[in-house]
Each structure stands twice: as C-alpha cells, then as structure tokens.
C-alpha cells in the first residue's frame, strides 16, 4: 500500500477547519449550527472592493500577474504601510504577493530556514505554525505565555529558549488565539534578542487593525528589525475576504529574493483580478481602517459579557477577534465541552488544546470563540449558550 510521507504523517488536520466541517455535519434545516470556530467574517467585503474585483474580471484580467505580485497592488501595499506606520518599503525588491498569509508564512520559512534550525514559537499559538515548522524542516521551541499572567512575556523564559541552532522567531500580534497585543516594551525585548542572536522574525500581522486599546506596532518598524523581519499580512481579515487568498510578505531584498523563488514554485502567483481589487482595498480612506476596531469592539463586548454571564469566564482580548474562555466548570476537558456544545446546543468553538503542543495540558480548560460575525449570528450564539447554565 502506498503510504504518506513522514512529514505529512507527523501532523493532523487543522482542528479549526475540522470544526467547520463538523458544524455542517451537525446542522439541520431547523437548527443550523452557529459556527464561532473558524475565524472568518460572515459579512460582506466593502462594496468598492467587490466592484473592483468584478471590474477586473470584466476587463479580462485573466492571466498570471507577475509572480511576486502585480505592480499596482505592490505599490498600493507600500503606500498603505507608509501612510499607517511611516514604514518605507521598496515594492520592487522587498515585497512578495502570496496566496494568503498562510502561504506567506510557509514560503518565508522555507526560504530562510534550513532543516534542523530552531524557531521560537509563542504558545498558545495559531495551529498552522506547527505544520509550517514540519514542512520547512524547522524545529519549534515553544515559549509559553501563561494565561494566569495575562500572557505577559517573560524575557528570561524567552532567552532560555534560544540555542546555537535558533534561526528565527514567530510573532503574531494582535494574537490568535489569546487576543494579546504585544506592548512596545515586549517588542523591544524581542528585537534585542533577535539582534543579539542574529535571528529572523516572522511576524503574522494579519489582525493589525483590530485592537481595542494600544495600537499595533509592527515589529519590523523597530530600529534594527527591518533588515531581519519577514512581515506577513493579507487582505483576508481587514477586508473580510478570507476566501480570496491574497496576502503578502515584506522582507529585506536578500530574503525577498529567496521568498519570491519559493513562492513562484509553490503557487506561481495569487489570483490576478483579486490583486487588482486589493490595490483598491489598500487605498481605502483612513476612516475604513479606524472603524474596524469599533466595529469589532461591540462584538467582543457582547460575547464576553455573555460568556461571563453563563459562567465561562473569558480572557477579554485586547486585539484580534477571538476570546478564550475557561470551560472547566462544565466538562472534564476542552474536547468534551466542545463536542457537547456542538451536538447538544448547535454551537461550534475550538478546543483550547489545539493551540498548545501535543501533551501540554494548559489548553485543556480553554475553548476559543471567534466573534467576527454579524450581530444576529452572535445573538443566536449567546441565546444558545444559555443552555450550559443547566449542565
Ligand atoms: N485564522 C482563522 C482561525 O484561526 C482561520 C484559519 C483558517 O482556517 N485558515 O480561525
């Protein structure tokens, strides 16, 4: 019998995406499951952005764009970075358009990491980083941020994770799943570590505009970091187009040359008409980006108040659109709670253990709720949550 590779064997399918499939499986016409598992918005993209995509298809933008991204789109991304952060990027040599941030991360790791190199990953982590490490040959070294400490960064723990084989560090701020927004002081600790040990930072900045207090600071904009950061981002979250699969990586020219080659042979390029629409999206007025935080804050507060009310104490996020809650009052562990919630109540969430490495128990009391949903969807979820009071 043919068998799959040891690489493919060594990780399991995405729990987040599995939950979406389970949601469909347990849905009936009378009671569709409310999916607060996978973090995709269920509301439309901005009208101008949709129109731009339709227009590009009507105008026959059908063929490959330049493999590292259509010039108009790269220029628009560079313009947005300059407007928002005063971050000057050369779109000719420092930018690669990818098929979503997912490809941006794996292409960056494959371009920079040699098999056996170690990469520091903060835990809890977005589940893709584990398989990303396997596929790129990296050995992950986990630094746990403790829920009880408000996920504060412990500089000593971080330093202790670095060995002579460490080549890089993955930083996701605002963070999925914790909602942590790394402070400038914490980012400076990471910067100093990267400079001291000659590390490359792989930053997943996809929730950059979704913050409820202090603004997001891209690690690449700290002095000394532009030359050693692969900054990964996408249209997905900011413009509510997760299915378009359009993202990008900003990296110094020498690393970009490697990332562009890997990207070319992985996927050739992202969808050309959607890149044309991406140029319009990145050029939207400041009010659009500023409005995102307020839009999500209403949803965060609605969900977190309800979680508190039913006895699932949430860790209220400072950014991104997820809330972790303690389910230990209602089930022996996160998997049992998640299963019961989806089958009995018709509500899908993600078990906390999928954000920790295998064998670590710290996620087993937690579940993750995504609140990037229309208010009626969230209200339905809150209504269904009331059932756990009787468990
Ligand atoms: N980032 C989103 C989440 O954490 C979606 C993940 C995905 O399915 N690509 O839910």
PDB file of N, CA, C and O in Angstrom, residues 308-375:
ATOM      1  N   UNK A 308     -19.232  35.594  30.455  1.00  0.00           N
ATOM      2  CA  UNK A 308     -19.148  35.855  31.901  1.00  0.00           C
ATOM      3  C   UNK A 308     -20.474  35.462  32.565  1.00  0.00           C
ATOM      4  O   UNK A 308     -20.491  34.780  33.593  1.00  0.00           O
ATOM      5  N   UNK A 309     -21.555  35.843  31.920  1.00  0.00           N
ATOM      6  CA  UNK A 309     -22.894  35.632  32.482  1.00  0.00           C
ATOM      7  C   UNK A 309     -23.251  34.165  32.654  1.00  0.00           C
ATOM      8  O   UNK A 309     -23.961  33.805  33.596  1.00  0.00           O
ATOM      9  N   UNK A 310     -22.787  33.315  31.752  1.00  0.00           N
ATOM     10  CA  UNK A 310     -23.156  31.896  31.863  1.00  0.00           C
ATOM     11  C   UNK A 310     -22.116  31.081  32.638  1.00  0.00           C
ATOM     12  O   UNK A 310     -22.281  29.870  32.791  1.00  0.00           O
ATOM     13  N   UNK A 311     -21.063  31.728  33.104  1.00  0.00           N
ATOM     14  CA  UNK A 311     -20.074  31.005  33.909  1.00  0.00           C
ATOM     15  C   UNK A 311     -18.923  30.425  33.112  1.00  0.00           C
ATOM     16  O   UNK A 311     -18.292  29.454  33.531  1.00  0.00           O
ATOM     17  N   UNK A 312     -18.664  31.043  31.947  1.00  0.00           N
ATOM     18  CA  UNK A 312     -17.496  30.661  31.141  1.00  0.00           C
ATOM     19  C   UNK A 312     -16.562  31.875  31.120  1.00  0.00           C
ATOM     20  O   UNK A 312     -16.534  32.633  30.150  1.00  0.00           O
ATOM     21  N   UNK A 313     -15.814  32.106  32.208  1.00  0.00           N
ATOM     22  CA  UNK A 313     -15.055  33.356  32.301  1.00  0.00           C
ATOM     23  C   UNK A 313     -14.105  33.554  31.120  1.00  0.00           C
ATOM     24  O   UNK A 313     -13.259  32.690  30.854  1.00  0.00           O
ATOM     25  N   UNK A 314     -14.289  34.665  30.375  1.00  0.00           N
ATOM     26  CA  UNK A 314     -13.429  34.895  29.207  1.00  0.00           C
ATOM     27  C   UNK A 314     -12.144  35.615  29.583  1.00  0.00           C
ATOM     28  O   UNK A 314     -12.102  36.324  30.589  1.00  0.00           O
ATOM     29  N   UNK A 315     -11.107  35.404  28.781  1.00  0.00           N
ATOM     30  CA  UNK A 315      -9.908  36.248  28.861  1.00  0.00           C
ATOM     31  C   UNK A 315     -10.174  37.341  27.834  1.00  0.00           C
ATOM     32  O   UNK A 315     -10.126  37.089  26.625  1.00  0.00           O
ATOM     33  N   UNK A 316     -10.553  38.529  28.304  1.00  0.00           N
ATOM     34  CA  UNK A 316     -11.030  39.565  27.378  1.00  0.00           C
ATOM     35  C   UNK A 316      -9.865  40.035  26.499  1.00  0.00           C
ATOM     36  O   UNK A 316      -8.835  40.474  27.003  1.00  0.00           O
ATOM     37  N   UNK A 317     -10.021  39.905  25.170  1.00  0.00           N
ATOM     38  CA  UNK A 317      -8.892  40.213  24.281  1.00  0.00           C
ATOM     39  C   UNK A 317      -8.658  41.713  24.101  1.00  0.00           C
ATOM     40  O   UNK A 317      -9.603  42.497  24.122  1.00  0.00           O
ATOM     41  N   UNK A 318      -7.394  42.091  23.903  1.00  0.00           N
ATOM     42  CA  UNK A 318      -7.030  43.477  23.587  1.00  0.00           C
ATOM     43  C   UNK A 318      -6.952  43.693  22.078  1.00  0.00           C
ATOM     44  O   UNK A 318      -6.760  44.815  21.623  1.00  0.00           O
ATOM     45  N   UNK A 319      -7.011  42.604  21.334  1.00  0.00           N
ATOM     46  CA  UNK A 319      -6.932  42.726  19.885  1.00  0.00           C
ATOM     47  C   UNK A 319      -7.372  41.429  19.232  1.00  0.00           C
ATOM     48  O   UNK A 319      -7.665  40.446  19.910  1.00  0.00           O
ATOM     49  N   UNK A 320      -7.415  41.430  17.896  1.00  0.00           N
ATOM     50  CA  UNK A 320      -7.901  40.305  17.081  1.00  0.00           C
ATOM     51  C   UNK A 320      -9.381  40.027  17.401  1.00  0.00           C
ATOM     52  O   UNK A 320     -10.005  40.806  18.141  1.00  0.00           O
ATOM     53  N   UNK A 321      -9.928  38.939  16.851  1.00  0.00           N
ATOM     54  CA  UNK A 321     -11.366  38.743  17.068  1.00  0.00           C
ATOM     55  C   UNK A 321     -11.714  37.369  17.647  1.00  0.00           C
ATOM     56  O   UNK A 321     -12.642  36.716  17.223  1.00  0.00           O
ATOM     57  N   UNK A 322     -10.942  36.981  18.658  1.00  0.00           N
ATOM     58  CA  UNK A 322     -11.180  35.717  19.355  1.00  0.00           C
ATOM     59  C   UNK A 322     -11.193  35.974  20.853  1.00  0.00           C
ATOM     60  O   UNK A 322     -10.491  36.857  21.336  1.00  0.00           O
ATOM     61  N   UNK A 323     -11.980  35.162  21.563  1.00  0.00           N
ATOM     62  CA  UNK A 323     -11.918  35.199  23.028  1.00  0.00           C
ATOM     63  C   UNK A 323     -11.770  33.770  23.512  1.00  0.00           C
ATOM     64  O   UNK A 323     -12.501  32.870  23.070  1.00  0.00           O
ATOM     65  N   UNK A 324     -10.822  33.565  24.427  1.00  0.00           N
ATOM     66  CA  UNK A 324     -10.687  32.256  25.066  1.00  0.00           C
ATOM     67  C   UNK A 324     -11.472  32.305  26.372  1.00  0.00           C
ATOM     68  O   UNK A 324     -11.482  33.329  27.067  1.00  0.00           O
ATOM     69  N   UNK A 325     -12.111  31.193  26.693  1.00  0.00           N
ATOM     70  CA  UNK A 325     -12.896  31.161  27.926  1.00  0.00           C
ATOM     71  C   UNK A 325     -12.608  29.858  28.659  1.00  0.00           C
ATOM     72  O   UNK A 325     -12.266  28.844  28.037  1.00  0.00           O
ATOM     73  N   UNK A 326     -12.769  29.914  29.973  1.00  0.00           N
ATOM     74  CA  UNK A 326     -12.497  28.757  30.829  1.00  0.00           C
ATOM     75  C   UNK A 326     -13.765  27.899  30.921  1.00  0.00           C
ATOM     76  O   UNK A 326     -14.789  28.347  31.439  1.00  0.00           O
ATOM     77  N   UNK A 327     -13.673  26.670  30.397  1.00  0.00           N
ATOM     78  CA  UNK A 327     -14.864  25.805  30.354  1.00  0.00           C
ATOM     79  C   UNK A 327     -14.822  24.750  31.452  1.00  0.00           C
ATOM     80  O   UNK A 327     -15.636  23.811  31.450  1.00  0.00           O
ATOM     81  N   UNK A 328     -13.897  24.877  32.407  1.00  0.00           N
ATOM     82  CA  UNK A 328     -13.662  23.769  33.356  1.00  0.00           C
ATOM     83  C   UNK A 328     -14.843  23.512  34.290  1.00  0.00           C
ATOM     84  O   UNK A 328     -14.956  22.428  34.853  1.00  0.00           O
ATOM     85  N   UNK A 329     -15.739  24.478  34.432  1.00  0.00           N
ATOM     86  CA  UNK A 329     -16.891  24.259  35.316  1.00  0.00           C
ATOM     87  C   UNK A 329     -17.901  23.296  34.691  1.00  0.00           C
ATOM     88  O   UNK A 329     -18.773  22.764  35.389  1.00  0.00           O
ATOM     89  N   UNK A 330     -17.787  23.083  33.385  1.00  0.00           N
ATOM     90  CA  UNK A 330     -18.868  22.363  32.694  1.00  0.00           C
ATOM     91  C   UNK A 330     -18.486  21.032  32.071  1.00  0.00           C
ATOM     92  O   UNK A 330     -19.348  20.294  31.598  1.00  0.00           O
ATOM     93  N   UNK A 331     -17.195  20.734  31.999  1.00  0.00           N
ATOM     94  CA  UNK A 331     -16.790  19.494  31.321  1.00  0.00           C
ATOM     95  C   UNK A 331     -15.418  19.084  31.813  1.00  0.00           C
ATOM     96  O   UNK A 331     -14.645  19.926  32.280  1.00  0.00           O
ATOM     97  N   UNK A 332     -15.106  17.776  31.688  1.00  0.00           N
ATOM     98  CA  UNK A 332     -13.796  17.318  32.141  1.00  0.00           C
ATOM     99  C   UNK A 332     -12.646  17.956  31.349  1.00  0.00           C
ATOM    100  O   UNK A 332     -11.581  18.172  31.882  1.00  0.00           O
ATOM    101  N   UNK A 333     -12.866  18.250  30.077  1.00  0.00           N
ATOM    102  CA  UNK A 333     -11.822  18.938  29.314  1.00  0.00           C
ATOM    103  C   UNK A 333     -12.427  19.659  28.103  1.00  0.00           C
ATOM    104  O   UNK A 333     -13.628  19.580  27.856  1.00  0.00           O
ATOM    105  N   UNK A 334     -11.572  20.348  27.412  1.00  0.00           N
ATOM    106  CA  UNK A 334     -11.997  21.187  26.281  1.00  0.00           C
ATOM    107  C   UNK A 334     -12.645  20.384  25.162  1.00  0.00           C
ATOM    108  O   UNK A 334     -13.591  20.840  24.522  1.00  0.00           O
ATOM    109  N   UNK A 335     -12.133  19.158  24.928  1.00  0.00           N
ATOM    110  CA  UNK A 335     -12.688  18.359  23.828  1.00  0.00           C
ATOM    111  C   UNK A 335     -14.113  17.921  24.150  1.00  0.00           C
ATOM    112  O   UNK A 335     -15.013  17.988  23.299  1.00  0.00           O
ATOM    113  N   UNK A 336     -14.310  17.487  25.397  1.00  0.00           N
ATOM    114  CA  UNK A 336     -15.648  17.059  25.823  1.00  0.00           C
ATOM    115  C   UNK A 336     -16.622  18.241  25.768  1.00  0.00           C
ATOM    116  O   UNK A 336     -17.764  18.110  25.286  1.00  0.00           O
ATOM    117  N   UNK A 337     -16.166  19.404  26.206  1.00  0.00           N
ATOM    118  CA  UNK A 337     -17.039  20.584  26.193  1.00  0.00           C
ATOM    119  C   UNK A 337     -17.420  20.955  24.761  1.00  0.00           C
ATOM    120  O   UNK A 337     -18.588  21.186  24.442  1.00  0.00           O
ATOM    121  N   UNK A 338     -16.411  20.957  23.899  1.00  0.00           N
ATOM    122  CA  UNK A 338     -16.638  21.351  22.504  1.00  0.00           C
ATOM    123  C   UNK A 338     -17.629  20.407  21.822  1.00  0.00           C
ATOM    124  O   UNK A 338     -18.530  20.831  21.099  1.00  0.00           O
ATOM    125  N   UNK A 339     -17.442  19.119  22.108  1.00  0.00           N
ATOM    126  CA  UNK A 339     -18.299  18.117  21.483  1.00  0.00           C
ATOM    127  C   UNK A 339     -19.755  18.288  21.935  1.00  0.00           C
ATOM    128  O   UNK A 339     -20.689  18.270  21.135  1.00  0.00           O
ATOM    129  N   UNK A 340     -19.909  18.485  23.253  1.00  0.00           N
ATOM    130  CA  UNK A 340     -21.265  18.619  23.785  1.00  0.00           C
ATOM    131  C   UNK A 340     -21.930  19.891  23.246  1.00  0.00           C
ATOM    132  O   UNK A 340     -23.131  19.897  22.920  1.00  0.00           O
ATOM    133  N   UNK A 341     -21.126  20.954  23.148  1.00  0.00           N
ATOM    134  CA  UNK A 341     -21.682  22.231  22.683  1.00  0.00           C
ATOM    135  C   UNK A 341     -22.172  22.113  21.233  1.00  0.00           C
ATOM    136  O   UNK A 341     -23.230  22.622  20.876  1.00  0.00           O
ATOM    137  N   UNK A 342     -21.428  21.409  20.429  1.00  0.00           N
ATOM    138  CA  UNK A 342     -21.819  21.336  19.010  1.00  0.00           C
ATOM    139  C   UNK A 342     -22.999  20.379  18.825  1.00  0.00           C
ATOM    140  O   UNK A 342     -23.930  20.669  18.070  1.00  0.00           O
ATOM    141  N   UNK A 343     -22.992  19.256  19.553  1.00  0.00           N
ATOM    142  CA  UNK A 343     -24.058  18.275  19.305  1.00  0.00           C
ATOM    143  C   UNK A 343     -25.353  18.650  20.026  1.00  0.00           C
ATOM    144  O   UNK A 343     -26.433  18.545  19.462  1.00  0.00           O
ATOM    145  N   UNK A 344     -25.254  19.117  21.280  1.00  0.00           N
ATOM    146  CA  UNK A 344     -26.484  19.378  22.045  1.00  0.00           C
ATOM    147  C   UNK A 344     -27.031  20.784  21.830  1.00  0.00           C
ATOM    148  O   UNK A 344     -28.234  21.013  21.864  1.00  0.00           O
ATOM    149  N   UNK A 345     -26.112  21.744  21.662  1.00  0.00           N
ATOM    150  CA  UNK A 345     -26.552  23.145  21.647  1.00  0.00           C
ATOM    151  C   UNK A 345     -26.519  23.746  20.244  1.00  0.00           C
ATOM    152  O   UNK A 345     -27.223  24.716  19.950  1.00  0.00           O
ATOM    153  N   UNK A 346     -25.705  23.145  19.349  1.00  0.00           N
ATOM    154  CA  UNK A 346     -25.622  23.685  17.987  1.00  0.00           C
ATOM    155  C   UNK A 346     -24.727  24.905  17.909  1.00  0.00           C
ATOM    156  O   UNK A 346     -25.025  25.878  17.217  1.00  0.00           O
ATOM    157  N   UNK A 347     -23.601  24.852  18.649  1.00  0.00           N
ATOM    158  CA  UNK A 347     -22.655  25.970  18.626  1.00  0.00           C
ATOM    159  C   UNK A 347     -21.243  25.390  18.499  1.00  0.00           C
ATOM    160  O   UNK A 347     -20.850  24.535  19.299  1.00  0.00           O
ATOM    161  N   UNK A 348     -20.505  25.841  17.475  1.00  0.00           N
ATOM    162  CA  UNK A 348     -19.147  25.308  17.245  1.00  0.00           C
ATOM    163  C   UNK A 348     -18.103  26.296  17.750  1.00  0.00           C
ATOM    164  O   UNK A 348     -18.188  27.503  17.470  1.00  0.00           O
ATOM    165  N   UNK A 349     -17.139  25.779  18.523  1.00  0.00           N
ATOM    166  CA  UNK A 349     -15.998  26.568  19.002  1.00  0.00           C
ATOM    167  C   UNK A 349     -14.741  25.714  18.800  1.00  0.00           C
ATOM    168  O   UNK A 349     -14.826  24.592  18.307  1.00  0.00           O
ATOM    169  N   UNK A 350     -13.578  26.214  19.199  1.00  0.00           N
ATOM    170  CA  UNK A 350     -12.340  25.449  19.001  1.00  0.00           C
ATOM    171  C   UNK A 350     -11.760  25.047  20.361  1.00  0.00           C
ATOM    172  O   UNK A 350     -11.598  25.904  21.236  1.00  0.00           O
ATOM    173  N   UNK A 351     -11.452  23.757  20.541  1.00  0.00           N
ATOM    174  CA  UNK A 351     -10.839  23.335  21.807  1.00  0.00           C
ATOM    175  C   UNK A 351      -9.477  23.996  22.024  1.00  0.00           C
ATOM    176  O   UNK A 351      -8.684  24.106  21.087  1.00  0.00           O
ATOM    177  N   UNK A 352      -9.226  24.414  23.267  1.00  0.00           N
ATOM    178  CA  UNK A 352      -8.001  25.162  23.583  1.00  0.00           C
ATOM    179  C   UNK A 352      -6.739  24.365  23.341  1.00  0.00           C
ATOM    180  O   UNK A 352      -5.685  24.932  23.015  1.00  0.00           O
ATOM    181  N   UNK A 353      -6.825  23.033  23.470  1.00  0.00           N
ATOM    182  CA  UNK A 353      -5.604  22.224  23.339  1.00  0.00           C
ATOM    183  C   UNK A 353      -5.007  22.328  21.943  1.00  0.00           C
ATOM    184  O   UNK A 353      -3.818  22.057  21.762  1.00  0.00           O
ATOM    185  N   UNK A 354      -5.796  22.742  20.947  1.00  0.00           N
ATOM    186  CA  UNK A 354      -5.222  22.808  19.598  1.00  0.00           C
ATOM    187  C   UNK A 354      -4.292  24.012  19.437  1.00  0.00           C
ATOM    188  O   UNK A 354      -3.666  24.162  18.386  1.00  0.00           O
ATOM    189  N   UNK A 355      -4.182  24.841  20.471  1.00  0.00           N
ATOM    190  CA  UNK A 355      -3.248  25.975  20.403  1.00  0.00           C
ATOM    191  C   UNK A 355      -1.998  25.737  21.248  1.00  0.00           C
ATOM    192  O   UNK A 355      -1.195  26.640  21.454  1.00  0.00           O
ATOM    193  N   UNK A 356      -1.857  24.506  21.761  1.00  0.00           N
ATOM    194  CA  UNK A 356      -0.684  24.122  22.552  1.00  0.00           C
ATOM    195  C   UNK A 356      -0.055  22.896  21.899  1.00  0.00           C
ATOM    196  O   UNK A 356      -0.738  22.151  21.195  1.00  0.00           O
ATOM    197  N   UNK A 357       1.238  22.655  22.156  1.00  0.00           N
ATOM    198  CA  UNK A 357       1.855  21.481  21.540  1.00  0.00           C
ATOM    199  C   UNK A 357       1.332  20.216  22.212  1.00  0.00           C
ATOM    200  O   UNK A 357       0.853  20.266  23.358  1.00  0.00           O
ATOM    201  N   UNK A 358       1.418  19.109  21.469  1.00  0.00           N
ATOM    202  CA  UNK A 358       0.823  17.848  21.931  1.00  0.00           C
ATOM    203  C   UNK A 358       1.373  17.488  23.303  1.00  0.00           C
ATOM    204  O   UNK A 358       2.577  17.602  23.554  1.00  0.00           O
ATOM    205  N   UNK A 359       0.492  17.073  24.184  1.00  0.00           N
ATOM    206  CA  UNK A 359       0.922  16.642  25.505  1.00  0.00           C
ATOM    207  C   UNK A 359       0.850  17.748  26.549  1.00  0.00           C
ATOM    208  O   UNK A 359       0.869  17.481  27.739  1.00  0.00           O
ATOM    209  N   UNK A 360       0.748  19.001  26.095  1.00  0.00           N
ATOM    210  CA  UNK A 360       0.664  20.100  27.058  1.00  0.00           C
ATOM    211  C   UNK A 360      -0.791  20.216  27.528  1.00  0.00           C
ATOM    212  O   UNK A 360      -1.714  20.226  26.719  1.00  0.00           O
ATOM    213  N   UNK A 361      -0.965  20.277  28.837  1.00  0.00           N
ATOM    214  CA  UNK A 361      -2.326  20.277  29.394  1.00  0.00           C
ATOM    215  C   UNK A 361      -2.926  21.677  29.513  1.00  0.00           C
ATOM    216  O   UNK A 361      -4.093  21.838  29.838  1.00  0.00           O
ATOM    217  N   UNK A 362      -2.105  22.705  29.253  1.00  0.00           N
ATOM    218  CA  UNK A 362      -2.578  24.047  29.594  1.00  0.00           C
ATOM    219  C   UNK A 362      -3.780  24.521  28.786  1.00  0.00           C
ATOM    220  O   UNK A 362      -4.486  25.423  29.219  1.00  0.00           O
ATOM    221  N   UNK A 363      -4.022  23.871  27.631  1.00  0.00           N
ATOM    222  CA  UNK A 363      -5.174  24.296  26.846  1.00  0.00           C
ATOM    223  C   UNK A 363      -6.450  23.549  27.186  1.00  0.00           C
ATOM    224  O   UNK A 363      -7.520  23.864  26.672  1.00  0.00           O
ATOM    225  N   UNK A 364      -6.346  22.551  28.071  1.00  0.00           N
ATOM    226  CA  UNK A 364      -7.475  21.633  28.217  1.00  0.00           C
ATOM    227  C   UNK A 364      -8.653  22.219  28.997  1.00  0.00           C
ATOM    228  O   UNK A 364      -9.714  21.611  29.054  1.00  0.00           O
ATOM    229  N   UNK A 365      -8.457  23.411  29.578  1.00  0.00           N
ATOM    230  CA  UNK A 365      -9.601  24.060  30.250  1.00  0.00           C
ATOM    231  C   UNK A 365     -10.157  25.207  29.418  1.00  0.00           C
ATOM    232  O   UNK A 365     -11.062  25.904  29.859  1.00  0.00           O
ATOM    233  N   UNK A 366      -9.576  25.396  28.239  1.00  0.00           N
ATOM    234  CA  UNK A 366      -9.940  26.591  27.468  1.00  0.00           C
ATOM    235  C   UNK A 366     -10.628  26.224  26.155  1.00  0.00           C
ATOM    236  O   UNK A 366     -10.329  25.182  25.560  1.00  0.00           O
ATOM    237  N   UNK A 367     -11.516  27.092  25.731  1.00  0.00           N
ATOM    238  CA  UNK A 367     -12.052  26.982  24.372  1.00  0.00           C
ATOM    239  C   UNK A 367     -11.999  28.371  23.733  1.00  0.00           C
ATOM    240  O   UNK A 367     -11.996  29.379  24.435  1.00  0.00           O
ATOM    241  N   UNK A 368     -11.925  28.398  22.394  1.00  0.00           N
ATOM    242  CA  UNK A 368     -11.828  29.681  21.696  1.00  0.00           C
ATOM    243  C   UNK A 368     -13.108  29.990  20.935  1.00  0.00           C
ATOM    244  O   UNK A 368     -13.600  29.154  20.171  1.00  0.00           O
ATOM    245  N   UNK A 369     -13.637  31.186  21.149  1.00  0.00           N
ATOM    246  CA  UNK A 369     -14.809  31.676  20.422  1.00  0.00           C
ATOM    247  C   UNK A 369     -14.337  32.753  19.436  1.00  0.00           C
ATOM    248  O   UNK A 369     -13.610  33.659  19.819  1.00  0.00           O
ATOM    249  N   UNK A 370     -14.779  32.675  18.174  1.00  0.00           N
ATOM    250  CA  UNK A 370     -14.495  33.742  17.202  1.00  0.00           C
ATOM    251  C   UNK A 370     -15.710  34.660  17.156  1.00  0.00           C
ATOM    252  O   UNK A 370     -16.848  34.179  17.079  1.00  0.00           O
ATOM    253  N   UNK A 371     -15.474  35.981  17.224  1.00  0.00           N
ATOM    254  CA  UNK A 371     -16.643  36.889  17.204  1.00  0.00           C
ATOM    255  C   UNK A 371     -16.665  37.798  15.971  1.00  0.00           C
ATOM    256  O   UNK A 371     -17.252  38.879  16.001  1.00  0.00           O
ATOM    257  N   UNK A 372     -16.047  37.332  14.874  1.00  0.00           N
ATOM    258  CA  UNK A 372     -16.061  38.109  13.623  1.00  0.00           C
ATOM    259  C   UNK A 372     -17.346  37.808  12.860  1.00  0.00           C
ATOM    260  O   UNK A 372     -17.307  37.314  11.732  1.00  0.00           O
ATOM    261  N   UNK A 373     -18.468  38.069  13.505  1.00  0.00           N
ATOM    262  CA  UNK A 373     -19.749  37.643  12.939  1.00  0.00           C
ATOM    263  C   UNK A 373     -20.761  38.788  12.994  1.00  0.00           C
ATOM    264  O   UNK A 373     -20.636  39.704  13.816  1.00  0.00           O
ATOM    265  N   UNK A 374     -21.785  38.683  12.152  1.00  0.00           N
ATOM    266  CA  UNK A 374     -22.868  39.663  12.198  1.00  0.00           C
ATOM    267  C   UNK A 374     -23.547  39.588  13.560  1.00  0.00           C
ATOM    268  O   UNK A 374     -23.606  38.515  14.171  1.00  0.00           O
ATOM    269  N   UNK A 375     -24.090  40.732  13.998  1.00  0.00           N
ATOM    270  CA  UNK A 375     -24.704  40.745  15.332  1.00  0.00           C
ATOM    271  C   UNK A 375     -25.805  39.691  15.485  1.00  0.00           C
ATOM    272  O   UNK A 375     -25.853  39.003  16.512  1.00  0.00           O
TER     273      UNK A 375
END
